[in-house]
Amino acid sequence: MKDVLKKGLTCACAAALCLTAGVAAVGCRSASSIEIDPNRTQLYVSVYGGGVGTEWFNHVVEGFEEYTKDMNTFEEGKSGVQIVPEINKTTTAGSAILTNIANSGNDVFFTEGAYYYDFVSQNKLAPINDVVTEPLTEFGENKTIESKMDQALQDFYKAPDNNYYALPFYDGFYGIIYNVDFFEDQNLYFAADYRDADSLDMMFVESVDEERSLGPDGRTGVIEGIDYSADDGLPATYEDFYRLCERIVDLGHIPLIWPGMYPYVTSYVQYQMWADYEGRDQFYLNFSFDGMAKDLINVSDNGEITELPETKIDNSNGAMLQKQRGKYEVLKFMENIMHPEDPTDRFYHNLAFSPSLSNTDSQSTFLASIVSTDNSQIAMLMDGNWWEEEADSVGAFNSLVSYGYNREDMRFGFMPFPKATDGQVGNTPRTVVSINDSMCMINAKTTGVRLEIAKMFLRYCHTDAAMQQFTIDTGMTKPFNYELTDTQESQLTYFGKEMYALKSPERDTDIVYPYSDNQIFLDNFSQFHPYYWGFVIDGSYTPAESFRSGMSAEEYFRRMYTYQQPRWASWYEKL
């Protein structure tokens, strides 16, 4: 039987929560503004008013209240259910909700920045095995919620007593967002024959109609039902990405921006790139600790790489995964983005390390540059898949309306990561990691009729129809298997379509959920959070900050194993 994590959620996840806290609860009812209807039974629901917004919640409330309006079996003399929400960003997520849930009057919670097994070990949640494992026949579906979940999620959310106590809330993907219109206007796509070009400017197309290169997937067109054309003209390798940044600088523009207040966004992007390098199976070893590691290396001061033999990974030697080649390659990538040899000719905005530049500030700066009076535009933003919702919440899109722009017509892409080497181009599928630490759950205090309704509400929220509406409203996906109709997909923004396409069978993409039921993983969950992999070296500095200060990728890479090996030994001894 699994032991439950003894340590609480650390500041790592709490800090990560801050990043997705940019959206206020706009246009949604709050408990203080709702008049209690004495003719209906109330269900009290806590919703974190962060990155996914609240429009999705308004829709499920409307649908569920309509579904239950004629039900008169909950309480004598009453018919239907009234949802009473609590929506804010201070008490509804992270360590605050773990502390406050015992005294909360809420029945259902949609939260993030929280660790599942803390709630389970402290008996804070009601078991919902019946919610998850019984077919959704009352809503016209013959599938169970469990059948829509990835096996890694099933393994993680099944607690020691083989019961579910929560469900994951939404998918969280970090990456590089690029302005498609800007790329076309500035001819920033690589030409089909760019490898034969004599100069940097000749590597790029001269018009939108010119044939483009094959991109990181190494193919184009539709092959066996998979669309390989979406990445045409985008950087195929890390070297190509540096060339792209150089071209953007030469044209008088700025390649990248990210929130200086949260520099670990760069680490999260590296985390995603590491997964893309390793591929699904090799990357997942970092959570299962059960399999053969195939690309471990040592690296010398001058960057000379020594390949190590394939190594069987188990609980005794998981620290060896700090030597995965993918980690070194993405560290080297970030070192080159820092451009240490000529920091004045940098690839990033001059506020990218400013502690005053928040996530919404960086989004607003990215968008405002479109109409900048100095004609210096920002080409790319490092952020999460909720960025459009956050930017919209602070009026960043609305501020462009007077210039003739609106969110619905603007085109932003989610750049497929370039490959580290030419040999990987066309030979490794795109791999992305869903990072969320978000959950929906029921208060252990909820009993009787309210527990019955709470379970019904969770089931309703996980019907295909409700999850489809969530994607329409947020431009994001949930970590479950469901599809949109063509009509529904047409309602998404260009970026929303990019995010939905990540999970579409028409794209060759592997999704990794970084969870498992391995005991070392469960006992030390926070230490495997993407926030943490870049904050264990050189105090509290991310790799980007360390490289900016002069540390080499080679030194950083070696320090990772030196740091992790004794910690791992202590974890293993406690099993």
Coordinates of C-alpha atoms in Angstrom, one line a residue:
M1 CA 0.0 0.0 0.0
K2 CA 1.2 3.5 -0.8
D3 CA 2.4 5.7 2.0
V4 CA 1.0 9.2 1.7
L5 CA 3.3 12.1 1.4
K6 CA 4.3 13.4 4.8
K7 CA 5.5 16.9 3.7
G8 CA 3.1 19.6 2.7
L9 CA 3.1 21.5 -0.5
T10 CA 6.2 23.6 -0.7
C11 CA 6.7 27.1 -1.8
A12 CA 7.6 25.8 -5.2
C13 CA 4.1 25.0 -6.1
A14 CA 2.8 28.0 -4.2
A15 CA 5.0 30.2 -6.3
A16 CA 3.9 28.5 -9.5
L17 CA 0.3 29.3 -8.5
C18 CA 1.2 33.0 -8.5
L19 CA 1.9 32.8 -12.2
T20 CA -1.5 31.7 -13.1
A21 CA -3.3 34.1 -10.8
G22 CA -3.7 36.9 -13.4
V23 CA -7.4 36.6 -14.2
A24 CA -9.9 38.2 -11.9
A25 CA -13.3 36.7 -11.4
V26 CA -15.1 39.0 -13.9
G27 CA -18.7 38.6 -14.8
C28 CA -19.4 35.6 -12.5
R29 CA -21.7 35.5 -9.5
S30 CA -20.2 35.4 -6.0
A31 CA -21.8 34.2 -2.9
S32 CA -22.2 37.7 -1.5
S33 CA -24.2 38.8 -4.6
I34 CA -26.6 35.9 -4.8
E35 CA -29.9 35.8 -3.1
I36 CA -30.5 32.4 -1.7
D37 CA -33.6 30.8 -3.2
P38 CA -35.6 29.0 -0.5
N39 CA -37.3 26.9 -3.1
R40 CA -34.1 25.2 -4.2
T41 CA -31.4 23.2 -2.6
Q42 CA -28.0 25.0 -2.5
L43 CA -24.6 23.6 -3.5
Y44 CA -21.7 25.8 -2.5
V45 CA -18.8 25.7 -4.9
S46 CA -15.3 27.3 -4.6
V47 CA -13.6 28.3 -7.8
Y48 CA -10.0 29.7 -8.1
G49 CA -10.3 32.9 -10.1
G50 CA -7.1 32.4 -12.0
G51 CA -5.8 31.7 -15.4
V52 CA -8.8 29.8 -16.9
G53 CA -11.3 32.6 -16.1
T54 CA -14.9 32.1 -15.1
E55 CA -16.9 31.9 -18.3
W56 CA -16.6 28.1 -18.3
F57 CA -18.0 28.0 -14.8
N58 CA -21.0 30.2 -15.7
H59 CA -21.9 27.8 -18.4
V60 CA -21.7 24.7 -16.2
V61 CA -23.8 26.4 -13.6
E62 CA -26.4 27.4 -16.1
G63 CA -26.5 23.9 -17.6
F64 CA -26.6 22.0 -14.2
E65 CA -29.3 24.3 -12.8
E66 CA -31.3 23.7 -15.9
Y67 CA -30.7 19.9 -15.7
T68 CA -31.9 19.7 -12.1
K69 CA -34.7 22.3 -12.1
D70 CA -37.5 19.8 -12.0
M71 CA -35.9 17.4 -9.5
N72 CA -37.8 17.4 -6.2
T73 CA -36.1 14.5 -4.4
F74 CA -33.3 16.4 -2.7
E75 CA -35.3 18.2 0.0
E76 CA -39.0 18.1 0.9
G77 CA -40.8 21.1 -0.6
K78 CA -37.9 22.1 -2.9
S79 CA -37.2 21.6 -6.5
G80 CA -33.9 22.0 -8.3
V81 CA -30.4 23.1 -7.3
Q82 CA -28.9 26.5 -6.9
I83 CA -25.1 26.8 -7.2
V84 CA -23.6 29.4 -4.8
P85 CA -20.0 30.2 -5.8
E86 CA -17.1 31.6 -4.0
I87 CA -14.6 33.0 -6.5
N88 CA -11.3 34.7 -5.5
K89 CA -7.5 34.1 -5.6
T90 CA -6.5 34.2 -1.9
T91 CA -8.4 31.4 -0.2
T92 CA -9.3 29.1 -3.0
A93 CA -6.0 27.6 -4.0
G94 CA -2.5 26.5 -2.8
S95 CA -1.7 26.1 0.8
A96 CA -4.6 28.4 1.8
I97 CA -7.2 25.9 0.7
L98 CA -5.5 23.0 2.5
T99 CA -5.5 25.1 5.7
N100 CA -9.1 26.5 5.3
I101 CA -11.0 23.6 3.8
A102 CA -11.9 22.1 7.3
N103 CA -13.7 25.3 8.2
S104 CA -15.1 26.0 4.7
G105 CA -18.7 25.9 4.0
N106 CA -18.1 25.0 0.3
D107 CA -19.0 21.5 -1.0
V108 CA -17.0 21.4 -4.3
F109 CA -13.7 23.0 -5.1
F110 CA -12.0 23.8 -8.4
T111 CA -8.4 24.7 -7.4
E112 CA -4.8 24.7 -8.4
G113 CA -1.3 24.8 -6.9
A114 CA -2.4 22.1 -4.5
Y115 CA -1.0 18.6 -3.8
Y116 CA -3.5 15.8 -3.9
Y117 CA -2.0 13.5 -1.3
D118 CA -1.8 16.3 1.3
F119 CA -5.6 16.4 1.2
V120 CA -5.9 12.6 1.2
S121 CA -3.6 12.0 4.1
Q122 CA -5.4 14.6 6.2
N123 CA -8.9 13.2 5.3
K124 CA -10.0 16.5 3.8
L125 CA -11.8 15.0 0.8
A126 CA -14.9 12.8 0.2
P127 CA -14.3 9.6 -1.8
I128 CA -15.6 9.8 -5.3
N129 CA -14.9 6.4 -6.7
D130 CA -18.5 6.0 -7.8
V131 CA -18.3 9.4 -9.6
V132 CA -15.3 8.3 -11.6
T133 CA -15.9 4.6 -12.3
E134 CA -19.7 4.5 -13.1
P135 CA -20.9 5.2 -16.7
L136 CA -22.4 8.7 -17.3
T137 CA -25.6 7.2 -18.5
E138 CA -27.8 9.8 -16.8
F139 CA -26.2 12.3 -19.2
G140 CA -26.6 10.1 -22.3
E141 CA -23.0 8.7 -22.2
N142 CA -21.9 5.1 -21.8
K143 CA -18.4 6.1 -20.9
T144 CA -16.9 6.5 -17.4
I145 CA -14.8 9.5 -16.4
E146 CA -12.0 7.0 -15.6
S147 CA -12.1 5.7 -19.2
K148 CA -11.3 9.2 -20.4
M149 CA -8.2 9.5 -18.3
D150 CA -4.6 8.7 -19.2
Q151 CA -3.2 5.7 -17.3
A152 CA -0.7 7.8 -15.4
L153 CA -3.5 10.0 -14.1
Q154 CA -5.5 6.9 -13.0
D155 CA -2.5 5.5 -11.2
F156 CA -1.8 8.8 -9.4
Y157 CA -5.4 9.7 -8.4
K158 CA -6.2 6.2 -7.1
A159 CA -5.3 6.7 -3.4
P160 CA -4.0 4.0 -1.0
D161 CA -7.5 2.6 -0.5
N162 CA -7.9 2.3 -4.3
N163 CA -10.4 5.1 -4.2
Y164 CA -10.5 8.4 -6.1
Y165 CA -10.8 11.6 -4.0
A166 CA -10.2 14.2 -6.8
L167 CA -9.9 14.7 -10.5
P168 CA -7.4 16.8 -12.5
F169 CA -8.9 20.1 -13.6
Y170 CA -7.2 21.4 -16.7
D171 CA -4.1 20.9 -19.0
G172 CA -1.3 23.3 -18.5
F173 CA 1.3 23.6 -21.3
Y174 CA 4.2 26.0 -21.3
G175 CA 6.0 27.0 -24.5
I176 CA 6.9 29.7 -27.0
I177 CA 4.0 31.7 -28.4
Y178 CA 4.7 33.4 -31.7
N179 CA 2.8 36.1 -33.6
V180 CA 1.9 34.5 -36.9
D181 CA 0.9 37.7 -38.6
F182 CA 4.3 39.3 -37.6
F183 CA 6.2 36.2 -38.9
E184 CA 4.4 36.6 -42.2
D185 CA 4.8 40.3 -42.4
Q186 CA 8.5 40.1 -41.7
N187 CA 9.1 36.9 -43.7
L188 CA 10.5 35.0 -40.7
Y189 CA 9.8 31.5 -42.1
F190 CA 12.7 29.5 -43.3
A191 CA 12.8 28.9 -47.1
A192 CA 12.8 25.4 -48.5
D193 CA 16.4 25.6 -49.6
Y194 CA 17.7 27.6 -46.6
R195 CA 20.5 25.2 -45.9
D196 CA 22.1 26.2 -49.2
A197 CA 21.9 29.9 -48.5
D198 CA 25.1 32.0 -48.4
S199 CA 23.8 34.5 -45.8
L200 CA 21.4 34.8 -43.0
D201 CA 18.8 37.0 -44.8
M202 CA 18.8 34.5 -47.8
M203 CA 17.7 31.7 -45.4
F204 CA 14.2 33.1 -45.1
V205 CA 11.3 33.3 -47.5
E206 CA 10.7 36.5 -49.5
S207 CA 6.9 36.2 -49.5
V208 CA 4.0 34.3 -47.9
D209 CA 3.6 32.3 -51.1
E210 CA 7.2 31.0 -51.2
E211 CA 7.8 27.3 -50.4
R212 CA 8.9 26.9 -46.8
S213 CA 11.2 24.4 -45.1
L214 CA 9.8 21.2 -43.5
G215 CA 10.1 22.3 -39.9
P216 CA 11.0 20.1 -36.9
D217 CA 8.8 17.2 -38.0
G218 CA 10.8 16.9 -41.2
R219 CA 7.7 16.4 -43.3
T220 CA 4.8 18.3 -44.9
G221 CA 1.3 17.7 -46.1
V222 CA -1.1 15.1 -44.8
I223 CA 0.4 11.6 -44.4
E224 CA -1.7 8.7 -43.2
G225 CA -4.2 11.2 -41.7
I226 CA -1.6 13.2 -39.8
D227 CA -1.1 16.9 -40.8
Y228 CA 2.6 17.6 -41.0
S229 CA 2.3 21.0 -42.6
A230 CA 1.6 23.2 -39.6
D231 CA 5.2 23.6 -38.6
D232 CA 6.6 24.4 -42.1
G233 CA 9.1 27.2 -42.1
L234 CA 9.6 27.2 -38.4
P235 CA 13.0 26.4 -36.8
A236 CA 13.9 22.7 -37.2
T237 CA 16.9 22.8 -34.9
Y238 CA 18.2 24.8 -32.0
E239 CA 20.7 26.4 -34.4
D240 CA 17.8 27.4 -36.6
F241 CA 16.2 29.1 -33.6
Y242 CA 19.3 31.1 -32.9
R243 CA 19.3 32.1 -36.6
L244 CA 15.7 33.2 -36.3
C245 CA 16.5 35.3 -33.3
E246 CA 19.5 36.9 -35.1
R247 CA 17.3 37.7 -38.0
I248 CA 14.7 39.3 -35.8
V249 CA 17.4 41.5 -34.1
D250 CA 18.8 42.4 -37.5
L251 CA 15.4 43.7 -38.5
G252 CA 15.3 45.9 -35.5
H253 CA 12.8 43.8 -33.5
I254 CA 12.9 41.8 -30.2
P255 CA 12.8 38.0 -30.3
L256 CA 11.5 37.1 -26.8
I257 CA 9.8 38.3 -23.6
W258 CA 8.8 36.5 -20.4
P259 CA 7.7 37.8 -17.0
G260 CA 10.7 39.0 -15.1
M261 CA 8.7 38.7 -11.9
Y262 CA 8.5 34.9 -12.5
P263 CA 11.8 34.0 -14.2
Y264 CA 11.1 30.3 -13.6
V265 CA 8.8 30.5 -16.7
T266 CA 12.0 30.0 -18.6
S267 CA 12.6 26.8 -16.6
Y268 CA 9.2 25.6 -17.3
V269 CA 9.8 26.1 -21.0
Q270 CA 13.1 24.2 -20.7
Y271 CA 11.2 21.4 -18.8
Q272 CA 8.9 21.1 -21.8
M273 CA 11.9 21.1 -24.2
W274 CA 13.6 18.4 -22.1
A275 CA 10.5 16.2 -22.6
D276 CA 10.5 16.9 -26.3
Y277 CA 14.1 15.8 -26.6
E278 CA 13.7 12.6 -24.6
G279 CA 10.3 11.6 -25.9
R280 CA 7.4 10.2 -23.9
D281 CA 9.0 6.9 -22.6
Q282 CA 12.4 8.3 -21.6
F283 CA 11.0 11.4 -20.0
Y284 CA 8.4 9.4 -18.0
L285 CA 11.2 7.5 -16.4
N286 CA 11.6 10.6 -14.2
F287 CA 8.3 9.8 -12.5
S288 CA 8.0 6.0 -12.7
F289 CA 11.7 5.2 -12.1
D290 CA 11.2 1.9 -13.8
G291 CA 12.8 1.3 -17.2
M292 CA 16.0 1.5 -19.2
A293 CA 17.7 4.9 -19.5
K294 CA 19.2 5.1 -23.0
D295 CA 20.9 8.5 -23.3
L296 CA 22.9 9.2 -20.1
I297 CA 26.0 11.3 -20.5
N298 CA 28.9 13.0 -18.8
V299 CA 30.0 16.4 -20.0
S300 CA 33.5 18.0 -19.6
D301 CA 34.3 21.7 -19.0
N302 CA 34.9 22.2 -22.8
G303 CA 31.6 20.5 -23.7
E304 CA 33.0 17.1 -24.7
I305 CA 30.2 14.5 -24.3
T306 CA 30.9 11.0 -23.1
E307 CA 28.0 8.6 -23.6
L308 CA 27.2 6.2 -20.7
P309 CA 25.9 2.7 -21.1
E310 CA 22.2 2.0 -21.0
T311 CA 21.2 1.8 -17.4
K312 CA 18.3 0.1 -15.7
I313 CA 16.5 2.7 -13.5
D314 CA 14.8 1.7 -10.3
N315 CA 14.2 3.2 -6.9
S316 CA 17.9 2.7 -6.0
N317 CA 19.5 4.9 -8.7
G318 CA 16.9 7.4 -9.9
A319 CA 19.5 10.2 -9.5
M320 CA 21.2 8.9 -12.6
L321 CA 18.4 10.6 -14.6
Q322 CA 20.1 13.9 -13.8
K323 CA 22.5 12.8 -16.5
Q324 CA 19.9 12.5 -19.3
R325 CA 21.3 14.2 -22.4
G326 CA 18.1 16.1 -22.9
K327 CA 18.8 18.1 -19.7
Y328 CA 22.2 19.1 -21.0
E329 CA 20.9 20.1 -24.5
V330 CA 18.1 22.4 -23.1
L331 CA 20.6 23.9 -20.7
K332 CA 22.9 24.7 -23.6
F333 CA 19.9 26.1 -25.5
M334 CA 19.1 28.5 -22.7
E335 CA 22.7 29.5 -22.3
N336 CA 22.8 30.5 -26.0
I337 CA 19.5 32.4 -25.6
M338 CA 21.2 34.4 -22.9
H339 CA 23.8 35.4 -25.5
P340 CA 26.6 35.8 -22.9
E341 CA 29.3 36.6 -25.6
D342 CA 27.4 39.8 -26.6
P343 CA 24.7 40.6 -24.1
T344 CA 24.0 44.0 -25.7
D345 CA 22.8 42.2 -28.8
R346 CA 20.5 40.1 -26.8
F347 CA 17.6 37.9 -27.8
Y348 CA 15.3 39.0 -25.0
H349 CA 13.4 42.1 -23.9
N350 CA 15.2 44.5 -21.6
L351 CA 12.5 43.9 -18.9
A352 CA 12.6 40.1 -19.1
F353 CA 14.5 39.9 -15.8
S354 CA 12.8 42.9 -14.2
P355 CA 11.1 41.8 -10.9
S356 CA 8.4 44.4 -11.7
L357 CA 7.3 42.7 -14.9
S358 CA 4.4 40.4 -14.0
N359 CA 2.8 37.7 -16.2
T360 CA 0.0 40.0 -17.4
D361 CA 2.6 42.8 -17.9
S362 CA 4.7 40.7 -20.2
Q363 CA 1.5 39.6 -22.1
S364 CA 0.4 43.2 -22.4
T365 CA 3.9 44.4 -23.5
F366 CA 4.0 41.6 -26.1
L367 CA 0.6 42.7 -27.5
A368 CA 1.2 46.4 -27.2
S369 CA 4.4 46.1 -29.3
I370 CA 2.1 45.3 -32.3
V371 CA 1.2 49.0 -32.4
S372 CA 4.5 50.3 -31.0
T373 CA 5.4 53.8 -32.2
D374 CA 9.1 52.9 -32.4
N375 CA 8.3 50.0 -34.7
S376 CA 10.2 47.6 -32.5
Q377 CA 7.9 44.5 -32.2
I378 CA 8.2 41.5 -29.9
A379 CA 8.0 38.3 -31.9
M380 CA 7.6 35.6 -29.2
L381 CA 6.4 35.2 -25.7
M382 CA 7.3 32.5 -23.2
D383 CA 4.1 31.6 -21.2
G384 CA 1.4 29.1 -20.6
N385 CA -1.6 28.1 -22.6
W386 CA -3.9 30.3 -20.5
W387 CA -2.1 33.5 -21.6
E388 CA -4.9 34.8 -23.9
E389 CA -7.4 34.5 -21.0
E390 CA -5.1 36.3 -18.7
A391 CA -4.3 39.1 -21.2
D392 CA -7.9 39.5 -22.0
S393 CA -8.8 39.9 -18.3
V394 CA -6.6 43.0 -17.9
G395 CA -7.8 44.6 -21.2
A396 CA -4.6 43.9 -23.2
F397 CA -6.6 42.8 -26.3
N398 CA -9.2 45.5 -25.8
S399 CA -6.6 48.2 -25.9
L400 CA -5.8 47.2 -29.5
V401 CA -9.4 47.5 -30.8
S402 CA -9.0 51.2 -31.7
Y403 CA -6.1 50.2 -33.9
G404 CA -8.3 47.7 -35.8
Y405 CA -7.3 44.5 -34.0
N406 CA -9.5 42.1 -32.0
R407 CA -8.7 38.9 -30.2
E408 CA -10.9 36.7 -32.4
D409 CA -9.0 37.6 -35.6
M410 CA -5.5 37.7 -34.3
R411 CA -3.2 34.8 -35.0
F412 CA -0.8 33.4 -32.4
G413 CA 0.8 30.0 -32.7
F414 CA 2.3 27.6 -30.2
M415 CA 5.7 26.9 -31.6
P416 CA 6.7 23.2 -31.9
F417 CA 10.0 23.0 -30.2
P418 CA 13.0 22.8 -32.6
K419 CA 15.1 19.7 -32.2
A420 CA 18.6 19.7 -30.7
T421 CA 20.2 18.0 -33.6
D422 CA 19.6 17.4 -37.3
G423 CA 19.3 13.7 -36.5
Q424 CA 16.2 14.2 -34.5
V425 CA 14.4 16.2 -37.2
G426 CA 11.6 14.0 -38.6
N427 CA 12.6 11.1 -36.3
T428 CA 11.0 12.0 -33.0
P429 CA 7.4 13.0 -32.4
R430 CA 6.5 16.2 -30.7
T431 CA 6.2 15.6 -26.9
V432 CA 4.5 18.0 -24.5
V433 CA 3.9 17.8 -20.7
S434 CA 0.7 18.8 -19.0
I435 CA 1.7 20.7 -15.9
N436 CA -1.2 21.8 -13.8
D437 CA -1.4 20.7 -10.2
S438 CA -5.0 21.5 -10.5
M439 CA -7.9 19.5 -9.1
C440 CA -11.6 19.4 -8.6
M441 CA -12.8 17.7 -5.4
I442 CA -15.6 17.4 -2.7
N443 CA -15.2 18.5 0.9
A444 CA -15.1 15.6 3.3
K445 CA -17.6 17.6 5.5
T446 CA -20.2 17.4 2.8
T447 CA -22.8 14.7 3.6
G448 CA -26.3 13.7 2.8
V449 CA -28.2 15.4 0.0
R450 CA -25.4 17.9 -0.6
L451 CA -22.9 15.1 -1.1
E452 CA -25.3 13.5 -3.6
I453 CA -25.7 16.7 -5.5
A454 CA -21.9 17.4 -5.4
K455 CA -21.2 14.1 -6.9
M456 CA -23.8 14.7 -9.6
F457 CA -22.3 18.1 -10.3
L458 CA -18.8 16.6 -10.8
R459 CA -20.1 14.0 -13.1
Y460 CA -22.0 16.7 -15.1
C461 CA -18.7 18.7 -15.4
H462 CA -17.0 15.7 -16.9
T463 CA -19.4 14.9 -19.6
D464 CA -18.1 15.4 -23.1
A465 CA -20.5 18.3 -23.6
A466 CA -19.3 20.2 -20.5
M467 CA -15.6 19.6 -21.4
Q468 CA -16.2 20.7 -24.9
Q469 CA -17.8 24.0 -23.6
F470 CA -14.8 24.4 -21.3
T471 CA -12.5 24.4 -24.3
I472 CA -14.6 26.8 -26.3
D473 CA -14.7 29.2 -23.3
T474 CA -11.0 29.0 -22.4
G475 CA -9.2 27.9 -25.5
M476 CA -7.7 25.2 -23.2
T477 CA -8.2 21.5 -22.9
K478 CA -8.9 19.3 -19.9
P479 CA -6.7 16.2 -19.2
F480 CA -9.3 13.8 -20.5
N481 CA -10.1 12.2 -23.9
Y482 CA -12.8 14.1 -25.8
E483 CA -13.2 15.8 -29.1
L484 CA -14.8 18.9 -30.5
T485 CA -17.1 19.0 -33.5
D486 CA -16.0 21.1 -36.5
T487 CA -18.5 23.7 -35.5
Q488 CA -17.2 23.9 -31.9
E489 CA -13.6 24.1 -33.1
S490 CA -14.5 27.0 -35.4
Q491 CA -15.4 29.0 -32.3
L492 CA -11.9 28.9 -31.0
T493 CA -9.3 31.6 -31.6
Y494 CA -6.3 30.7 -33.7
F495 CA -4.3 30.0 -30.6
G496 CA -7.1 28.0 -29.1
K497 CA -7.1 25.8 -32.2
E498 CA -3.4 25.4 -31.8
M499 CA -3.9 24.1 -28.2
Y500 CA -6.7 21.8 -29.2
A501 CA -4.6 20.4 -32.0
L502 CA -2.0 19.2 -29.5
K503 CA -4.4 16.5 -28.5
S504 CA -5.9 15.9 -31.9
P505 CA -5.2 12.6 -33.7
E506 CA -4.5 14.7 -36.8
R507 CA -1.2 15.8 -35.2
D508 CA 1.7 13.5 -34.2
T509 CA 2.0 14.6 -30.6
D510 CA 2.6 12.6 -27.4
I511 CA 1.2 14.0 -24.2
V512 CA 2.9 13.2 -20.9
Y513 CA 1.2 13.5 -17.5
P514 CA 4.1 13.8 -15.0
Y515 CA 2.5 11.7 -12.2
S516 CA 2.9 8.1 -11.1
D517 CA 2.3 5.9 -8.1
N518 CA 6.0 5.3 -7.5
Q519 CA 6.7 5.7 -3.7
I520 CA 9.7 8.0 -4.0
F521 CA 7.7 10.2 -6.3
L522 CA 4.8 10.3 -3.9
D523 CA 6.9 10.9 -0.8
N524 CA 8.8 13.8 -2.4
F525 CA 6.3 15.1 -4.9
S526 CA 7.3 18.8 -4.7
Q527 CA 10.9 18.0 -5.6
F528 CA 9.8 16.7 -9.0
H529 CA 7.8 19.8 -9.8
P530 CA 9.1 21.6 -12.9
Y531 CA 9.6 24.7 -10.8
Y532 CA 12.2 22.8 -8.8
W533 CA 14.4 21.3 -11.4
G534 CA 15.9 24.7 -12.2
F535 CA 16.0 26.1 -8.6
V536 CA 18.2 23.5 -7.0
I537 CA 21.5 25.0 -8.2
D538 CA 23.2 28.2 -7.3
G539 CA 20.8 29.4 -4.6
S540 CA 17.4 30.3 -6.0
Y541 CA 18.5 31.1 -9.5
T542 CA 17.0 29.6 -12.6
P543 CA 19.3 28.3 -15.3
A544 CA 18.6 31.4 -17.4
E545 CA 19.7 33.7 -14.5
S546 CA 22.7 31.6 -13.8
F547 CA 23.8 31.7 -17.4
R548 CA 23.2 35.4 -17.5
S549 CA 25.6 35.7 -14.6
G550 CA 28.3 33.7 -16.3
M551 CA 27.8 30.0 -15.3
S552 CA 28.3 27.5 -18.1
A553 CA 25.7 24.9 -19.1
E554 CA 28.4 22.3 -18.5
E555 CA 28.9 23.3 -14.9
Y556 CA 25.2 23.6 -14.3
F557 CA 24.6 20.1 -15.7
R558 CA 27.3 18.5 -13.5
R559 CA 26.0 20.2 -10.4
M560 CA 22.5 18.7 -11.0
Y561 CA 23.7 15.2 -10.3
T562 CA 26.0 16.3 -7.5
Y563 CA 23.1 18.0 -5.8
Q564 CA 20.6 15.2 -6.4
Q565 CA 22.6 12.0 -5.6
P566 CA 22.8 12.4 -1.8
R567 CA 19.2 13.5 -1.6
W568 CA 18.1 10.5 -3.6
A569 CA 20.1 8.2 -1.3
S570 CA 18.2 9.6 1.7
W571 CA 14.9 9.2 0.0
Y572 CA 15.7 5.6 -0.9
E573 CA 16.7 4.8 2.7
K574 CA 13.3 5.9 3.9
L575 CA 11.4 3.4 1.8

